[in-house]
mmCIF file of C-alpha atoms and ligand atoms in Angstrom:
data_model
loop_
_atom_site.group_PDB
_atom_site.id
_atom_site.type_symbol
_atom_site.label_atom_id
_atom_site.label_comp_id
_atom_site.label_asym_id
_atom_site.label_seq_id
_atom_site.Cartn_x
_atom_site.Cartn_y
_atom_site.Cartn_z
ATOM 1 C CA UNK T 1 -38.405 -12.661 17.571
ATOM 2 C CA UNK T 2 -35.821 -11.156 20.332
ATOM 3 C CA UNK T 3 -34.709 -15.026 20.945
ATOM 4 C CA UNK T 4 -34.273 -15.793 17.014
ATOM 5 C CA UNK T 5 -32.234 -13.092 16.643
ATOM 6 C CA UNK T 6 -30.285 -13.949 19.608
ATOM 7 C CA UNK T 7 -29.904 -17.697 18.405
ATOM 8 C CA UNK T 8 -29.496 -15.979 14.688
ATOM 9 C CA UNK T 9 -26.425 -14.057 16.256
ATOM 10 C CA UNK T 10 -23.026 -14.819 14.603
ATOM 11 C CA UNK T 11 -24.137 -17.200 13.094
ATOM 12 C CA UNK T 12 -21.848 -15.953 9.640
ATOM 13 C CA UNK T 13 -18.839 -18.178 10.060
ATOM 14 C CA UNK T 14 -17.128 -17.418 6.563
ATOM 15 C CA UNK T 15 -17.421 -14.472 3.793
ATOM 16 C CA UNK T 16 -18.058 -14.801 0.219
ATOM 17 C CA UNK T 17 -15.962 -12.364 -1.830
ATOM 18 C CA UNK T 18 -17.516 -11.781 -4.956
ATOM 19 C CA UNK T 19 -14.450 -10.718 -6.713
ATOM 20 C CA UNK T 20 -14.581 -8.337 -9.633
ATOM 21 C CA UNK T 21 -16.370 -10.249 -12.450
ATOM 22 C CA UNK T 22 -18.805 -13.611 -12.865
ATOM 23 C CA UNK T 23 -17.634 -13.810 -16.279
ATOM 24 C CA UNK T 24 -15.981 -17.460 -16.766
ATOM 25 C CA UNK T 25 -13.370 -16.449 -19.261
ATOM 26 C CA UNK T 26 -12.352 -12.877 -18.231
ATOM 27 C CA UNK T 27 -11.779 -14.401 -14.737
ATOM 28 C CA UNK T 28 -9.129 -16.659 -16.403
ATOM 29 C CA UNK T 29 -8.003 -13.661 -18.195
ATOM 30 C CA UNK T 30 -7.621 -11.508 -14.752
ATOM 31 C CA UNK T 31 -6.183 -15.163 -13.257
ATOM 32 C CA UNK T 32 -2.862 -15.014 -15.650
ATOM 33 C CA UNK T 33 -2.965 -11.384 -15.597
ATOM 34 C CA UNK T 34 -2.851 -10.961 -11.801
ATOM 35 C CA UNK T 35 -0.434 -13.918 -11.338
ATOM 36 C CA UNK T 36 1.930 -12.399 -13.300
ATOM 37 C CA UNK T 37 1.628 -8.765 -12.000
ATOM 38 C CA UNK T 38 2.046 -10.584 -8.413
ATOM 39 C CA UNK T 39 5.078 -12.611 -9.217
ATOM 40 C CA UNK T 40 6.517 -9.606 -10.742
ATOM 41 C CA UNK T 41 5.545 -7.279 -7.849
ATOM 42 C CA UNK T 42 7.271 -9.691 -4.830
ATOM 43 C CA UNK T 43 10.375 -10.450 -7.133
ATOM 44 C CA UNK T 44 11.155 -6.627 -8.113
ATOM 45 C CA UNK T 45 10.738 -5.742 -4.789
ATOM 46 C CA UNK T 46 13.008 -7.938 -3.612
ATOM 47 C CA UNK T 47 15.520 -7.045 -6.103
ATOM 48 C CA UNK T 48 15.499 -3.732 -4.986
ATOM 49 C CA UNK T 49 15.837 -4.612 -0.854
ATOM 50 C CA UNK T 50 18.864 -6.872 -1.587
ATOM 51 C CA UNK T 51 20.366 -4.175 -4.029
ATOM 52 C CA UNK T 52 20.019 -1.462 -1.288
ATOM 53 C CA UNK T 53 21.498 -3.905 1.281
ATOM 54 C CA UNK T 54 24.098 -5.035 -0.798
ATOM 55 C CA UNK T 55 25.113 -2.088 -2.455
ATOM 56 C CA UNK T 56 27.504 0.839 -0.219
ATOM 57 C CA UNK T 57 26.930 3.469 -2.115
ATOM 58 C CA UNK T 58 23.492 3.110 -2.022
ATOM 59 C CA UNK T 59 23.487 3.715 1.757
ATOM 60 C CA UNK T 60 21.957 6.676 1.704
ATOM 61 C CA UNK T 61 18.396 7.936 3.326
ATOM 62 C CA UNK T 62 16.353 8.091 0.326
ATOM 63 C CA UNK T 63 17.200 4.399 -0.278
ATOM 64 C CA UNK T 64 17.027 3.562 3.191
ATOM 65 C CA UNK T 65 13.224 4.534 2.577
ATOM 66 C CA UNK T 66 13.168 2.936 -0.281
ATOM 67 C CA UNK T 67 14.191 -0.619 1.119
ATOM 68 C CA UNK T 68 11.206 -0.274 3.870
ATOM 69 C CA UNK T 69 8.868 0.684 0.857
ATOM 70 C CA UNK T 70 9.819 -1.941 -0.444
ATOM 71 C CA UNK T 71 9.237 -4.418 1.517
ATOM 72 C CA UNK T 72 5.789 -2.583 2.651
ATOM 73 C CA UNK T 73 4.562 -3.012 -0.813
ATOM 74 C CA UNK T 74 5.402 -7.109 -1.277
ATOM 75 C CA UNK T 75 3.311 -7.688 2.242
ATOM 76 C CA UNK T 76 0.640 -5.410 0.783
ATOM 77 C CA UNK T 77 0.515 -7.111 -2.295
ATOM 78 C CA UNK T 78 0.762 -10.637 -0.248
ATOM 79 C CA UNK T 79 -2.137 -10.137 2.510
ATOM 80 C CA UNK T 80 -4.829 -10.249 -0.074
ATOM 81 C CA UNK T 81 -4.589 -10.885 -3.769
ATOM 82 C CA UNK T 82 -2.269 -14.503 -3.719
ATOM 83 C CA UNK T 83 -6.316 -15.446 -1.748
ATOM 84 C CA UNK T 84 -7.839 -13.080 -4.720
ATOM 85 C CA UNK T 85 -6.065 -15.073 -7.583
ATOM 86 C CA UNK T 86 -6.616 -18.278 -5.940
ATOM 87 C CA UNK T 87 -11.119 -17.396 -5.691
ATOM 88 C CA UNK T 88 -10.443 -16.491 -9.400
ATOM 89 C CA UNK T 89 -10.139 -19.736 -10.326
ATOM 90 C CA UNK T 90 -12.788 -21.552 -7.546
ATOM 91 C CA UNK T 91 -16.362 -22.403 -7.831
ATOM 92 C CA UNK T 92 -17.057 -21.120 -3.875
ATOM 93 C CA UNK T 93 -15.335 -17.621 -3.312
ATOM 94 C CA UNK T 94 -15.151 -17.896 0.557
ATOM 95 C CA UNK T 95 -12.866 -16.272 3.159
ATOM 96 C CA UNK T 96 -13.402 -17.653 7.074
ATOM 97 C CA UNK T 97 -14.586 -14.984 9.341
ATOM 98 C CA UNK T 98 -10.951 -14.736 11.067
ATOM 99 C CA UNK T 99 -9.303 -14.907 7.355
ATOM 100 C CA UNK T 100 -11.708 -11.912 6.611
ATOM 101 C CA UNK T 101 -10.522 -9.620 9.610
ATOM 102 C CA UNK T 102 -7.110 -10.351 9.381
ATOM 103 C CA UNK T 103 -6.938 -9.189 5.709
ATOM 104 C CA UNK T 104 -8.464 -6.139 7.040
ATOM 105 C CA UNK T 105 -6.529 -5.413 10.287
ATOM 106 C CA UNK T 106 -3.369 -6.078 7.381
ATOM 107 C CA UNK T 107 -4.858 -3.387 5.009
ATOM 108 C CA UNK T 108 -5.412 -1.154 7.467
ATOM 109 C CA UNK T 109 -1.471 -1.872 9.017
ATOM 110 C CA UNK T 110 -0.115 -1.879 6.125
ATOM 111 C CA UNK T 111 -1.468 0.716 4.202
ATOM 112 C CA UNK T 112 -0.891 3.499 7.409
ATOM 113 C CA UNK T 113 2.472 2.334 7.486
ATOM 114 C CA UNK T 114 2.983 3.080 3.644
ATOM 115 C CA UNK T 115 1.280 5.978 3.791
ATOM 116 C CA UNK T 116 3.218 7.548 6.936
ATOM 117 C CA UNK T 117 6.196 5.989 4.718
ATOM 118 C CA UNK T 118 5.736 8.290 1.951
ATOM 119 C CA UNK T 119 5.566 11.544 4.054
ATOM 120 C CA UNK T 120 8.721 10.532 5.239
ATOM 121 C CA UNK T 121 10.184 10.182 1.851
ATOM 122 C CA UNK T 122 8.990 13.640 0.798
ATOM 123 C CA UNK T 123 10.325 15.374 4.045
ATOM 124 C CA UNK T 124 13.507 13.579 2.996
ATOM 125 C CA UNK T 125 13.290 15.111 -0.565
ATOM 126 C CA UNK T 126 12.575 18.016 1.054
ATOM 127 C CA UNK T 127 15.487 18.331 2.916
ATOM 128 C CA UNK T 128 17.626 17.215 0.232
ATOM 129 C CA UNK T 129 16.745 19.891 -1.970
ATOM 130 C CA UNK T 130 15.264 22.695 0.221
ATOM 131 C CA UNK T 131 18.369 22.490 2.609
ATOM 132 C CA UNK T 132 20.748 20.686 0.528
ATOM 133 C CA UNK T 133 24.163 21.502 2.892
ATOM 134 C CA UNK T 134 21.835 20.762 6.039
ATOM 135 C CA UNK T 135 20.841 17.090 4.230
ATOM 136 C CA UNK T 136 23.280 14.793 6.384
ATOM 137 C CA UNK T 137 23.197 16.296 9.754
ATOM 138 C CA UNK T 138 19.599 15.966 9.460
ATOM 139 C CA UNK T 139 18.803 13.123 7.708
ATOM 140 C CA UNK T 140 21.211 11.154 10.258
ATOM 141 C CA UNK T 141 20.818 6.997 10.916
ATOM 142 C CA UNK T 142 18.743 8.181 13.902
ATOM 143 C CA UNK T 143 16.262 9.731 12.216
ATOM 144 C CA UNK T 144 15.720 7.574 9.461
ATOM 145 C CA UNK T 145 15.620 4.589 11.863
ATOM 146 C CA UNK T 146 12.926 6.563 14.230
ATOM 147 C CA UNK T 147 10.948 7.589 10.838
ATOM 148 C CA UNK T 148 10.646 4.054 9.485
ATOM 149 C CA UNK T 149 9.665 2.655 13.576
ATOM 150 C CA UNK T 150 7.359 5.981 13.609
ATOM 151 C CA UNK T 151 5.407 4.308 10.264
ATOM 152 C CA UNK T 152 5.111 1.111 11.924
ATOM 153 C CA UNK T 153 3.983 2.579 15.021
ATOM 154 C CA UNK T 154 1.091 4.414 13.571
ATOM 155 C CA UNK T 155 -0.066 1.630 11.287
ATOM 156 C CA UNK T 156 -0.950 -0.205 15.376
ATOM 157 C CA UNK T 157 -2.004 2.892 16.156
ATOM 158 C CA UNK T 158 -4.330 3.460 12.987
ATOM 159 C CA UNK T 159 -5.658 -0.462 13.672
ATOM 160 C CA UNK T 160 -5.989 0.016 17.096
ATOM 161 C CA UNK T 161 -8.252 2.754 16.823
ATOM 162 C CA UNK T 162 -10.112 1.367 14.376
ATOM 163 C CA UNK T 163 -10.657 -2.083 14.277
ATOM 164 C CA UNK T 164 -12.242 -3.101 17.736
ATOM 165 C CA UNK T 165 -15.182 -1.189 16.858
ATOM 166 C CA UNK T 166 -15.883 -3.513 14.010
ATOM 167 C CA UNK T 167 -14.491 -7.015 15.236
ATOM 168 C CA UNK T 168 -17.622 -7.053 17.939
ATOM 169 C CA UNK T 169 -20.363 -6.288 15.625
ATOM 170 C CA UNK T 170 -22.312 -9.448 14.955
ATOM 171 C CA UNK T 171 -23.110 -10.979 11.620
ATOM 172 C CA UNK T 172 -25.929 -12.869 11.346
ATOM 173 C CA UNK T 173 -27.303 -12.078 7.842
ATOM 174 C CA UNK T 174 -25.914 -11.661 4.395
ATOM 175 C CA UNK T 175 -22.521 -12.423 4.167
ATOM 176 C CA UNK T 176 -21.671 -11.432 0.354
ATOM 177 C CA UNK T 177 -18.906 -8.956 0.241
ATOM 178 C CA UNK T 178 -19.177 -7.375 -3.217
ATOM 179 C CA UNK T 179 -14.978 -6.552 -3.809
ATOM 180 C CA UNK T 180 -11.697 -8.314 -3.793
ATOM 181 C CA UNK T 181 -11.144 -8.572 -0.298
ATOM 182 C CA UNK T 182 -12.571 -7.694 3.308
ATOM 183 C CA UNK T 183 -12.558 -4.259 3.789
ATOM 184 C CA UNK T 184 -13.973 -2.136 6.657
ATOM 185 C CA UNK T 185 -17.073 -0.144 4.400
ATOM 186 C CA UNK T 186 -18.403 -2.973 2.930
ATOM 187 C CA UNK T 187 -18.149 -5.658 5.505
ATOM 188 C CA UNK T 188 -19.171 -3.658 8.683
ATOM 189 C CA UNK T 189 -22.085 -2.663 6.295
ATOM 190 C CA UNK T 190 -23.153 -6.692 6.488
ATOM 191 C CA UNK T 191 -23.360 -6.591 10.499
ATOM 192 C CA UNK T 192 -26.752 -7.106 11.562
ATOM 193 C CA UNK T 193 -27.036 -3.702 13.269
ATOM 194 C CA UNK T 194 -26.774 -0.241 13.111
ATOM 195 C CA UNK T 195 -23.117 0.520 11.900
ATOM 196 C CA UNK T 196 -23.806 4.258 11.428
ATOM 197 C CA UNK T 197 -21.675 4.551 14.580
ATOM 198 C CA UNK T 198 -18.888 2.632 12.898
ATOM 199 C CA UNK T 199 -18.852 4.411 9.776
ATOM 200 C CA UNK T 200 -18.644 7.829 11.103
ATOM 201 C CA UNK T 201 -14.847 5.722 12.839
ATOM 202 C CA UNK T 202 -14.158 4.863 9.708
ATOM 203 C CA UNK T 203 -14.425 8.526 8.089
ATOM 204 C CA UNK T 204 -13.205 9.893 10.555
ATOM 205 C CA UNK T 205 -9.824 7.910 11.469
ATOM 206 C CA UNK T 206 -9.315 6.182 7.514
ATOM 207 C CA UNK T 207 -10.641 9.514 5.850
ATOM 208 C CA UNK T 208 -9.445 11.927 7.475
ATOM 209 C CA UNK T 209 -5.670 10.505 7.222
ATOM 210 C CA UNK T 210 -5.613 9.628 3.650
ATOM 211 C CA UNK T 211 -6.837 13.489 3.309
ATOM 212 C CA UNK T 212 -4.807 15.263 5.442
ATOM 213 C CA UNK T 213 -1.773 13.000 4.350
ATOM 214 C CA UNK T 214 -2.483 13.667 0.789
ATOM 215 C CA UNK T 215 -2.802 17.053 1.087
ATOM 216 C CA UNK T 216 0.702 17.223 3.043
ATOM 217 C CA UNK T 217 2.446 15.231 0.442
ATOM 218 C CA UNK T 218 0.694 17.254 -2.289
ATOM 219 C CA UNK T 219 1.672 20.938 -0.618
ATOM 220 C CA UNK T 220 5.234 19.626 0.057
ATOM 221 C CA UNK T 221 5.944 18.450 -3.380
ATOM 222 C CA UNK T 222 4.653 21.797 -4.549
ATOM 223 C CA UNK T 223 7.269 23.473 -1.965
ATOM 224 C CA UNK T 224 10.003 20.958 -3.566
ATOM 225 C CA UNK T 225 8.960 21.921 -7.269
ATOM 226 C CA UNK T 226 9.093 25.545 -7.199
ATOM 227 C CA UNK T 227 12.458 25.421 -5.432
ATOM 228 C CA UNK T 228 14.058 23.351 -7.804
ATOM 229 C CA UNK T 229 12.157 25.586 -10.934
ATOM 230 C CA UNK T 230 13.976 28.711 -8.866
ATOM 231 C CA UNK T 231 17.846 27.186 -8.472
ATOM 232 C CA UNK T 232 19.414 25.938 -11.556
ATOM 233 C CA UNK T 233 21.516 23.551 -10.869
ATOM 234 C CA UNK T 234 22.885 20.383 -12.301
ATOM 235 C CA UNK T 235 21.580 17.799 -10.569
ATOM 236 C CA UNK T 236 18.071 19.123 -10.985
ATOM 237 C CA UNK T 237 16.713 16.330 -13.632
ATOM 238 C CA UNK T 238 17.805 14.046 -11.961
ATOM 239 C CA UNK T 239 16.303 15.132 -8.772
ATOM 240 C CA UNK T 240 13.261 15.896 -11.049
ATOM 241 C CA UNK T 241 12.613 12.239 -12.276
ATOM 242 C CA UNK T 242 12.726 11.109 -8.269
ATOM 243 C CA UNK T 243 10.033 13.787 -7.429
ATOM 244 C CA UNK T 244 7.835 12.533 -10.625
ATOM 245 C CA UNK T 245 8.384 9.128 -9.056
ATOM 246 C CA UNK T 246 7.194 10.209 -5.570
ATOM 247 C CA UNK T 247 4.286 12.113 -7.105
ATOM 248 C CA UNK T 248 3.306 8.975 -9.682
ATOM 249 C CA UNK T 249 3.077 6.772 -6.148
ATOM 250 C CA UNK T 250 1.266 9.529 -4.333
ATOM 251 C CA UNK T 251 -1.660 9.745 -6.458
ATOM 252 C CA UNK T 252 -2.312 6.441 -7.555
ATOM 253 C CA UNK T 253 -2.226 5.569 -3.794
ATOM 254 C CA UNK T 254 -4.210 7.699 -2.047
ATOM 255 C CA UNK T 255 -6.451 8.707 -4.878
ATOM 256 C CA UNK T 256 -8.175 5.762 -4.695
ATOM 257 C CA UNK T 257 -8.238 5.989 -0.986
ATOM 258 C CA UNK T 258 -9.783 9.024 -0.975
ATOM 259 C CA UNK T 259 -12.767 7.946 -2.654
ATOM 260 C CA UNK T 260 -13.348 4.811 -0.446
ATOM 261 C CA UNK T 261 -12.828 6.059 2.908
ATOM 262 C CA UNK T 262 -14.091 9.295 2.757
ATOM 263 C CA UNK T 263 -17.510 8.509 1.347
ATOM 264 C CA UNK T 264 -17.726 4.866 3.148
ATOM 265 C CA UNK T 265 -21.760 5.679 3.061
ATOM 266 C CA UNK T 266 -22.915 5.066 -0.397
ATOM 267 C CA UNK T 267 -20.527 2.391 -1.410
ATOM 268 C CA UNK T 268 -20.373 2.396 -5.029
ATOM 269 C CA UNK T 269 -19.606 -0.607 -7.098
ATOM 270 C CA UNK T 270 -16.433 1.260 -8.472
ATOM 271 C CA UNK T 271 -14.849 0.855 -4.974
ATOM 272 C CA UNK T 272 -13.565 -2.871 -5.695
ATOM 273 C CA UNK T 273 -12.062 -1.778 -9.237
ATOM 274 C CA UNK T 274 -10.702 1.439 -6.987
ATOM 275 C CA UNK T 275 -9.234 -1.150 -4.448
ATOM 276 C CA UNK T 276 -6.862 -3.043 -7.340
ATOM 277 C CA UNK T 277 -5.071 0.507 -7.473
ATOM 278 C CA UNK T 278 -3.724 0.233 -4.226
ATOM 279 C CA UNK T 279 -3.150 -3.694 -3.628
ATOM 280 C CA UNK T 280 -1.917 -4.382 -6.734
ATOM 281 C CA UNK T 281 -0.848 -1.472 -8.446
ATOM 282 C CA UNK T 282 0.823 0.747 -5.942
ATOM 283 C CA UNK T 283 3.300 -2.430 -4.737
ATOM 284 C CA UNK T 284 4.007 -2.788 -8.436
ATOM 285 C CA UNK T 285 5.598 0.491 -8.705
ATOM 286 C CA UNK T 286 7.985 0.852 -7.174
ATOM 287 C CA UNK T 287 10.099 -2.017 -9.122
ATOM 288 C CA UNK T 288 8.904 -0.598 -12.240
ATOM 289 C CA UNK T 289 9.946 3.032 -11.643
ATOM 290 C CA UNK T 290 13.198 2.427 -9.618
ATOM 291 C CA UNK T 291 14.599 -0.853 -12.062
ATOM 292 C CA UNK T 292 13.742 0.754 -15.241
ATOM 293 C CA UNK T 293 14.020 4.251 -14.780
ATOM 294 C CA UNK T 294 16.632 4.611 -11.876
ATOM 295 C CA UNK T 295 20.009 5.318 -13.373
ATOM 296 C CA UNK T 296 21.734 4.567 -10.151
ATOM 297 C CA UNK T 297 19.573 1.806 -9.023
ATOM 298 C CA UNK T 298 20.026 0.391 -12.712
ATOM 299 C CA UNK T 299 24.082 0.275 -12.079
ATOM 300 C CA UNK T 300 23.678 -1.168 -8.458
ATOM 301 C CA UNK T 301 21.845 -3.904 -9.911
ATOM 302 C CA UNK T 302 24.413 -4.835 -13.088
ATOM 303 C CA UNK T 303 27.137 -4.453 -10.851
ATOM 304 C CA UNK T 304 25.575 -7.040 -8.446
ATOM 305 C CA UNK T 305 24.682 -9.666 -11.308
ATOM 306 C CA UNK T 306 28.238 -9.471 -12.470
ATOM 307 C CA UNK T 307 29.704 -10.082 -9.111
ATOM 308 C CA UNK T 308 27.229 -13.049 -8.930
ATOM 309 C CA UNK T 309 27.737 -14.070 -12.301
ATOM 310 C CA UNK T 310 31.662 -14.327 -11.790
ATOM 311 C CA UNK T 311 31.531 -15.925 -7.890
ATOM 312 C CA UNK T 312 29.680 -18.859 -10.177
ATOM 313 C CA UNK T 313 32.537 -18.740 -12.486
ATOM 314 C CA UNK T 314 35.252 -18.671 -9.964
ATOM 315 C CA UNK T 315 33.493 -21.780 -7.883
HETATM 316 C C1 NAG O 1 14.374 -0.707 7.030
HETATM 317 O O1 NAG O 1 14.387 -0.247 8.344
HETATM 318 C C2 NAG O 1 15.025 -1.075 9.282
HETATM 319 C C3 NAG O 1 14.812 -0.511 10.670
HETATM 320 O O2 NAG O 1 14.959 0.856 10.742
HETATM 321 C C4 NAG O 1 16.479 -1.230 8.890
HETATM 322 O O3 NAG O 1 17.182 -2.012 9.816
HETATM 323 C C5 NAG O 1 16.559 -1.833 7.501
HETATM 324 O O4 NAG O 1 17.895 -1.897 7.065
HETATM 325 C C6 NAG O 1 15.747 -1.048 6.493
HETATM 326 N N1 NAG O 1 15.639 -1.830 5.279
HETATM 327 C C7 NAG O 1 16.215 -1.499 4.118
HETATM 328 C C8 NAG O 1 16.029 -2.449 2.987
HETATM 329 O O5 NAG O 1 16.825 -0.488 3.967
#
C-alpha cells in the first residue's frame, strides 16, 4: 500500500472547477452576464487611471489612491473570471495544476494589496478631515508613494507566508474544486494528507488580516463620522458621499472574506457564491461609484472627451 501511494503521489496534473451551477441555460445566462460585468469592470477602471493621470487638478492623494485601486481591481477581476467565463461555456471545466496555483498566489497578492490599499485610503480620509490644515504636509508625494509600495510589499509578504505551505502538499486523489476558482480552503482540502496544519496558516495569516483590517477600517470610519457629525462645515456632503463610498467597498470586500477565511474548516457551499463578491463585484465598484456619482471625477472625464473630441476635429 506504502508503494501505491508513493506511485499514486501527484499524480493530479489539472483541477476541475465546478463553477457555480450545472444548469445548461443559467450558465449561458451567467456567460453574458459576467462578460459584460467584466468588460465593464476593465474599461471603467481604466477610464478612471487615465482621467487621474491626465487630469492636474486631480493630482491629489485621495486620487492618487484611487488610480492604484484602480488598477488593483482590473488585475483582480483579470486573474480569474476571463478563465471563469470561458469554463462557462466548456464541456471540461479544467485548470492545469500550475494555472490553479497561480490564480491563487494572484488572489492572495492581489487581494492583500487591495486590502492594505484601503487602510491607506481611510488614514488619508482621516487626515483630510480629522486634521484638515495638517492634510498636505502629511499626505506629501513621499508618503503616498511609500503607502502604495507598502501595499505591494505586504501582498509578497502575505503570499510568502502563506503559499509554500500549500504548493508542496501532494495531490493524488480527487481533484474537483467545488467554486469559481482555486482558492487556498478548498484546494489544500483535496491534498492527500493531513492539511489541518495548513488550515490553522490559513486562519491564522488570511483570517486574522481580513479581521483585524476590517475592524481598523470599520473603527476609523467611525472616528471620521462622528467628526464630521460634530463640525459643520460646507464641504461636509461632499466629504460624506466619499466616506459612503469607502464604507460601500469596505464591506462588500471583506465581508465576504471574513466568512471564507476565518472558518476555512467547514467549507460551506455558499463560499463560491461569497467569492463572486470580491472578484467580480468589488473591481466593479469603483467605476460605478466614482463615474456616476463623483461630481469631480464626472467633470474630469467630460472635460477629457471634449479635448479628445476636438484634437479629432482639429486633425
Ligand atoms: C500608483 O502608484 C505609482 C507608484 O507609487 C505611481 O507612480 C502611479 O502614478 C500611481 N497611479 C495612479 C493612477 O495614480
Amino acid at each position: 500500500i506504502k508503494t501505491m501511494q508513493l506511485l499514486n503521489q501527484s499524480q493530479v496534473s489539472e483541477f476541475i472547477l465546478v463553477g457555480l451551477t450545472s444548469f445548461k441555460d443559467i450558465e449561458f445566462l451567467l456567460f453574458a452576464l459576467f462578460s459584460i460585468i467584466y468588460l465593464v469592470t476593465v474599461l471603467g477602471n481604466l477610464l478612471i487611471i487615465l482621467t487621474v493621470f491626465l487630469t492636474p487638478n486631480l493630482n491629489t492623494p485621495m486620487y492618487f489612491l484611487l488610480g492604484n485601486l484602480s488598477f488593483v481591481d482590473m488585475s483582480l477581476a483579470s486573474f480569474a473570471t476571463p478563465k471563469m467565463i470561458v469554463n462557462l461555456i466548456k464541456h471540461r471545466k479544467t485548470i492545469s495544476f500550475l494555472g490553479c496555483f497561480t490564480q491563487i498566489f494572484l488572489l492572495h497578492l492581489l487581494g492583500a494589496t487591495e486590502t492594505v490599499l484601503l487602510v491607506s485610503m481611510a488614514f488619508d480620509r482621516y487626515v483630510a478631515i480629522c486634521k484638515p490644515l495638517h492634510y498636505m504636509t502629511i499626505m506629501n508625494k513621499k508618503l503616498c508613494i511609500l503607502l502604495v509600495v507598502m501595499s505591494w510589499c505586504s501582498g509578497l509578504l502575505h503570499v510568502g507566508l502563506q503559499l509554500p505551505f500549500a504548493i508542496n502538499l501532494p495531490f493524488c486523489g480527487p481533484n474537483v474544486v467545488d467554486s469559481i476558482f482555486c482558492d487556498l480552503p478548498l484546494v489544500s482540502k483535496l491534498a492527500c494528507t493531513d492539511t489541518y496544519f495548513v488550515q490553522v496558516v490559513i486562519v491564522a495569516n488570511s483570517g486574522m488580516i481580513s479581521m483585524s483590517c476590517f475592524l481598523i477600517l470599520l473603527i476609523s470610519y467611525t472616528l471620521i463620522l462622528t467628526t464630521i457629525r460634530r463640525s459643520s462645515s460646507i464641504g461636509q456632503s461632499k466629504a460624506r458621499s466619499t466616506l459612503t463610498a469607502h464604507i460601500t467597498v469596505v464591506i462588500i470586500f471583506f465581508g465576504p472574506c471574513i466568512f471564507i477565511y476565518v472558518w476555512p474548516f467547514n467549507n460551506h457551499s455558499v463560499d463560491k457564491f461569497l467569492a463572486v463578491f470580491y472578484t467580480i463585484i468589488t473591481p466593479i465598484l469603483n467605476p460605478l461609484i466614482y463615474t456616476l456619482r463623483n461630481k469631480e471625477m464626472k467633470t474630469a472625464m467630460r472635460k477629457l472627451w471634449r479635448a479628445l473630441v476636438h484634437s479629432n476635429e482639429d486633425s
